[in-house]
PDB file of C-alpha atoms in Angstrom:
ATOM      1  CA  UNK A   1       2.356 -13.220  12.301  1.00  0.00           C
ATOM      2  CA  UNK A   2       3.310 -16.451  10.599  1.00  0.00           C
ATOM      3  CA  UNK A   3       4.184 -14.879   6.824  1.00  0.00           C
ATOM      4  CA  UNK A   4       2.730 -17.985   4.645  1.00  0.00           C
ATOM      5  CA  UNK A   5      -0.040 -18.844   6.517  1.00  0.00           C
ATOM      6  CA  UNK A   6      -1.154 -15.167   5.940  1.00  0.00           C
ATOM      7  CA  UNK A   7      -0.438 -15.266   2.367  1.00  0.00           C
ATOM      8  CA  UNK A   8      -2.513 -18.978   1.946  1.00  0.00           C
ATOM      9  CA  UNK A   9      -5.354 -16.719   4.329  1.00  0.00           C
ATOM     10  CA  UNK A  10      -5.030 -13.977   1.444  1.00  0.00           C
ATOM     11  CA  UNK A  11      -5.267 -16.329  -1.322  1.00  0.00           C
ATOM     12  CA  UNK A  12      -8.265 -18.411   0.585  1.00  0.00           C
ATOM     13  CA  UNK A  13     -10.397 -15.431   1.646  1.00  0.00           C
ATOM     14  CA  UNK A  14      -9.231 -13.115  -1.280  1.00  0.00           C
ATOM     15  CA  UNK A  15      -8.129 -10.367   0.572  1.00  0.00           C
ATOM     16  CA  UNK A  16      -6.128  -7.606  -0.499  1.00  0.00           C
ATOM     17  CA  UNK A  17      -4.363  -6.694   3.142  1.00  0.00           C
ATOM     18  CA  UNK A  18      -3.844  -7.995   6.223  1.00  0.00           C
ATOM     19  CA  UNK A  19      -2.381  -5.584   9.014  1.00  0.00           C
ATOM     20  CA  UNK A  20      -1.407  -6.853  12.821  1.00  0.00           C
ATOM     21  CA  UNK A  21      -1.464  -4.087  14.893  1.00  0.00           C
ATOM     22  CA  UNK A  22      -0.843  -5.020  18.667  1.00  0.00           C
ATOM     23  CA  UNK A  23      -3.399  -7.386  19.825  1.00  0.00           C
ATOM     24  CA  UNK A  24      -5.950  -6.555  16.834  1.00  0.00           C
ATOM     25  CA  UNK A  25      -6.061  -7.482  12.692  1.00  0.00           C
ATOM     26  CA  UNK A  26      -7.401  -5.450  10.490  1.00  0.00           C
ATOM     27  CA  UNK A  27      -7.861  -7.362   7.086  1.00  0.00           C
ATOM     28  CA  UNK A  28      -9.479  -5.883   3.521  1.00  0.00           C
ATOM     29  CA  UNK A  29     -10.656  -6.930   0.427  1.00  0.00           C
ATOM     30  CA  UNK A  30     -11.189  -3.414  -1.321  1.00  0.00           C
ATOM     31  CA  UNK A  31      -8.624  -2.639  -4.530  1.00  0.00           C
ATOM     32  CA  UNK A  32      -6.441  -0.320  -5.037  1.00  0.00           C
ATOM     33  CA  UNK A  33      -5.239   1.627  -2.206  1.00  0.00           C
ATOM     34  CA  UNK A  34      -8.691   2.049  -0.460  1.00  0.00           C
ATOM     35  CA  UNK A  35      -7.455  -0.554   1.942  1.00  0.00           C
ATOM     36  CA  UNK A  36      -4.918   2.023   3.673  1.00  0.00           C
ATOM     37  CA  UNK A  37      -6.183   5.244   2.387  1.00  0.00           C
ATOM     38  CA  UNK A  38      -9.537   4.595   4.126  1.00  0.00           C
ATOM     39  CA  UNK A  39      -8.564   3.981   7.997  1.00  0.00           C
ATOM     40  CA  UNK A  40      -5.481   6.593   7.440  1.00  0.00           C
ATOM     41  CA  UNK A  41      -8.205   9.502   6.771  1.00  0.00           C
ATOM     42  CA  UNK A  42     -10.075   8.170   9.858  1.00  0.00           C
ATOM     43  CA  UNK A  43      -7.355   8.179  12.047  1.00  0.00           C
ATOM     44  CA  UNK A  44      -3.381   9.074  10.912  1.00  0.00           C
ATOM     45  CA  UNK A  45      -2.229   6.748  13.859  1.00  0.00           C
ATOM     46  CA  UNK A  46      -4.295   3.357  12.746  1.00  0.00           C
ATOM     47  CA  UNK A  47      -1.166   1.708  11.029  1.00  0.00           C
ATOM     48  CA  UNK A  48       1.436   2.355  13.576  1.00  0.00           C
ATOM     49  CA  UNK A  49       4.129  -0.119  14.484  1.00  0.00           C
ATOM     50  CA  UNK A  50       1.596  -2.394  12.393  1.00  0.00           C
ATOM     51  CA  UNK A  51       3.488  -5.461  10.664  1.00  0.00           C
ATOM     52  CA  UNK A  52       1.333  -5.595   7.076  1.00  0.00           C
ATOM     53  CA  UNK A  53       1.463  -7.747   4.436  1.00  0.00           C
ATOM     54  CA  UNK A  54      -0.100  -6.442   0.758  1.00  0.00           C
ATOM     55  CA  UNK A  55      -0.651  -8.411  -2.561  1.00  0.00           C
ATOM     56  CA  UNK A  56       0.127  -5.151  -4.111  1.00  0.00           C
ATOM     57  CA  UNK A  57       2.129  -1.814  -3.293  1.00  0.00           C
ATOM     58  CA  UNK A  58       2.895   0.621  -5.452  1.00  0.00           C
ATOM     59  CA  UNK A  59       4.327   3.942  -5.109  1.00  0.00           C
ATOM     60  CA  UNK A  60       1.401   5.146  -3.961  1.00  0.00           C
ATOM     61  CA  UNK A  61       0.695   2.663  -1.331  1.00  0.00           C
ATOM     62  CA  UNK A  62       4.492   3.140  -0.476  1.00  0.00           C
ATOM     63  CA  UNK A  63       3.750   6.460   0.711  1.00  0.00           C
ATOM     64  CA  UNK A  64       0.902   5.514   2.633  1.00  0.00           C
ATOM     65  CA  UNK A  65       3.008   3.006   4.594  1.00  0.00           C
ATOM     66  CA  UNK A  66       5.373   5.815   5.524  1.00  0.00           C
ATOM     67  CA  UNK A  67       2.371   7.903   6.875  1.00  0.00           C
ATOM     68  CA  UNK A  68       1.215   5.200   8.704  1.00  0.00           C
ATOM     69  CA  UNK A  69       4.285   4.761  10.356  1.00  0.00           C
ATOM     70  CA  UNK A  70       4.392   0.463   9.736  1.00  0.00           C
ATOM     71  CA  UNK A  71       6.844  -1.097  11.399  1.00  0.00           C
ATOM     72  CA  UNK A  72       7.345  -3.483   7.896  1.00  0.00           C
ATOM     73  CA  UNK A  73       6.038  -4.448   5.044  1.00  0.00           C
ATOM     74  CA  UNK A  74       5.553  -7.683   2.907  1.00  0.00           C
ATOM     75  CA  UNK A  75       3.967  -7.639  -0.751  1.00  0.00           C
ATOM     76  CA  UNK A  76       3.272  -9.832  -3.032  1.00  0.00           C
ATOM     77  CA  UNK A  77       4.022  -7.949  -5.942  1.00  0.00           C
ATOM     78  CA  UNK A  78       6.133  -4.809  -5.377  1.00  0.00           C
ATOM     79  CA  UNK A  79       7.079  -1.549  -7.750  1.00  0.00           C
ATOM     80  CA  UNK A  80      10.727  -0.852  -8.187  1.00  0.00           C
ATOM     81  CA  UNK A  81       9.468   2.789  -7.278  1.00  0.00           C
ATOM     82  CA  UNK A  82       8.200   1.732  -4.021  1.00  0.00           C
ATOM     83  CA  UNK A  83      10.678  -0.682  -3.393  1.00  0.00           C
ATOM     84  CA  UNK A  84      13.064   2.020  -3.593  1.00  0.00           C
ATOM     85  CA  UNK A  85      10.729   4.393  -1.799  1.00  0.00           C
ATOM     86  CA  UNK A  86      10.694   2.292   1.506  1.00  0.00           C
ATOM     87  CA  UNK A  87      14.212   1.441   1.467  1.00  0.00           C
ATOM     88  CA  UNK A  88      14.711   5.339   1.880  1.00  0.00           C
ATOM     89  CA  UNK A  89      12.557   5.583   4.449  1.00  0.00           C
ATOM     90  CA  UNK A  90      14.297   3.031   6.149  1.00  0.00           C
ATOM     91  CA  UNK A  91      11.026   0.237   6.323  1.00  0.00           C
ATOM     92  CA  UNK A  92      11.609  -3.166   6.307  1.00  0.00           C
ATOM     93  CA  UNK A  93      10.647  -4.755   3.038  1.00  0.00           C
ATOM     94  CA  UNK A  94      10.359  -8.493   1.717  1.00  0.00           C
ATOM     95  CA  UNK A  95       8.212  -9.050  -1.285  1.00  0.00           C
ATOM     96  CA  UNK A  96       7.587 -12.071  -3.603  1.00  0.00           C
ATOM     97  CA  UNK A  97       8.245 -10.644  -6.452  1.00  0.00           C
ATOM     98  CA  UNK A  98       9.679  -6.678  -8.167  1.00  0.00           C
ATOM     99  CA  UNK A  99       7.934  -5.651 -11.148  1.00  0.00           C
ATOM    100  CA  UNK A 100       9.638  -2.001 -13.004  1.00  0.00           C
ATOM    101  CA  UNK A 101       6.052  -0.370 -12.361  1.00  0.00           C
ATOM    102  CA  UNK A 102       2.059  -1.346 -11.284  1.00  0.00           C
ATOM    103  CA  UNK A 103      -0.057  -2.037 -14.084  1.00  0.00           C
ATOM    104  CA  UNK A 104      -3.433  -0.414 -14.412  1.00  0.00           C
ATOM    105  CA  UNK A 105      -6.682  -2.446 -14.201  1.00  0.00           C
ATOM    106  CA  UNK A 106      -6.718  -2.723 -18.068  1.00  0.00           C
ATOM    107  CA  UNK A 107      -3.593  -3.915 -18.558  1.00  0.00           C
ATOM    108  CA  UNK A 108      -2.679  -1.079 -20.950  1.00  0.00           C
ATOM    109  CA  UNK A 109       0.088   1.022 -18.600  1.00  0.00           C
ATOM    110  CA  UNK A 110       0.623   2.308 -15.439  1.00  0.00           C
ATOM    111  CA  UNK A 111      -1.482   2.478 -12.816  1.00  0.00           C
ATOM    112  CA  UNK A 112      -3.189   5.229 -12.497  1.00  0.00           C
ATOM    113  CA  UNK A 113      -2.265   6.231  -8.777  1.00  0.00           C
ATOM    114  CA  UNK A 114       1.485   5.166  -8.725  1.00  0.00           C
ATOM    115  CA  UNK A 115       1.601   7.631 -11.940  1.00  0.00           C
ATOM    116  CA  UNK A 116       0.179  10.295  -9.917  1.00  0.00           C
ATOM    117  CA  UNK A 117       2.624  10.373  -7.553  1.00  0.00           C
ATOM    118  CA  UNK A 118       5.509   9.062  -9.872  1.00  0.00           C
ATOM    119  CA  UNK A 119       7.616  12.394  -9.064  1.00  0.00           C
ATOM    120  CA  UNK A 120       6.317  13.530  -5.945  1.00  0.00           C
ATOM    121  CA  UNK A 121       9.189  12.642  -3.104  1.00  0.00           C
ATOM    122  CA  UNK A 122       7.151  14.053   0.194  1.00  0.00           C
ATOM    123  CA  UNK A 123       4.885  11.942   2.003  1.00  0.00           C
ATOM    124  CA  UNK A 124       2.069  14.494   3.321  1.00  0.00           C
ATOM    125  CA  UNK A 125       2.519  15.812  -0.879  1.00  0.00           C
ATOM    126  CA  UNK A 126       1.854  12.602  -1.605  1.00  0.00           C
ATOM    127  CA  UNK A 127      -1.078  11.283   0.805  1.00  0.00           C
ATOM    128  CA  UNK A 128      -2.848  15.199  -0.494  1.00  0.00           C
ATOM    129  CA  UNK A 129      -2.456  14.012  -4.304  1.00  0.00           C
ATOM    130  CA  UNK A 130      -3.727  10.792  -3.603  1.00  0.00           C
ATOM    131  CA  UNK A 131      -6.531  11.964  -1.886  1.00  0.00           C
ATOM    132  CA  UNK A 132      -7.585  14.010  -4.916  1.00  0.00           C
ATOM    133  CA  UNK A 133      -6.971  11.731  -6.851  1.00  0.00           C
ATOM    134  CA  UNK A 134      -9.457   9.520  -5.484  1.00  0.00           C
ATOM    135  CA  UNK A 135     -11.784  12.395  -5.574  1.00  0.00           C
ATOM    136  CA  UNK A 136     -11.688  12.969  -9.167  1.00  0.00           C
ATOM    137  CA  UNK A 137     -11.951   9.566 -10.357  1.00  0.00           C
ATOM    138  CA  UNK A 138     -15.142   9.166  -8.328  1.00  0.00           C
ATOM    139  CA  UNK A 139     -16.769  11.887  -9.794  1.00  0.00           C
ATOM    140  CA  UNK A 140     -16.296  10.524 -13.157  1.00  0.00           C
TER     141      UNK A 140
END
């Protein structure tokens, strides 16, 4: 996967991820972390070995790398949080640029998600808060 002509493809098409796994490419547009939280509910395996490239990871995404068992990761914007989360988890990790946190759609703090699981330190923890998460804000 040729790193900058993937990024120019995110910018074109405004994507929000772009995964090769194998032979196939699995690309999104959604926000937030619905682009890995969605196939990782369908299937626990669908990221494996997969080489992905994100405009955004935050903690929270972080720890849905891990579960998805990526082989690496490059984002365009990076937590320090998750930064340090993938180093520990020994995943490969480039990024354009390290901000201290991920800022919420309003601009006013954190975002909501990477706060959620701001202490949490276990993966399956994590992927249940998240999921719950999810749940409650779309029933508001």
């Amino acid at each position: 996967m040729n790193l900058q002509a993937s990024i120019t493809r995110m910018n074109s098409e405004h994507l929000s991820c772009i995964a090769k796994i194998g032979n196939t490419e699995y690309i999104s547009s959604l926000k937030g972390i619905a682009p890995l939280l969605r196939p990782l509910r369908e299937n626990p395996d669908f990221f494996k070995d997969a080489i992905v490239i994100d405009r955004v990871i935050g903690k929270s995404a972080a720890f849905l790398l891990i579960i998805g068992k990526i082989k690496s990761i490059h984002a365009l914007i990076i937590s320090e949080h998750a930064l340090s989360l993938l180093q520990k988890h020994q995943i490969p990790v480039t990024y354009d640029k390290l901000v201290p946190f991920i800022i919420n759609n309003t601009n006013t703090g954190m975002c909501p998600m990477e706060a959620s699981v701001l202490h949490v330190d276990d993966p399956e923890e994590a992927f249940q808060v998240l999921i719950d998460r999810v749940q409650s804000m779309s029933q508001k």
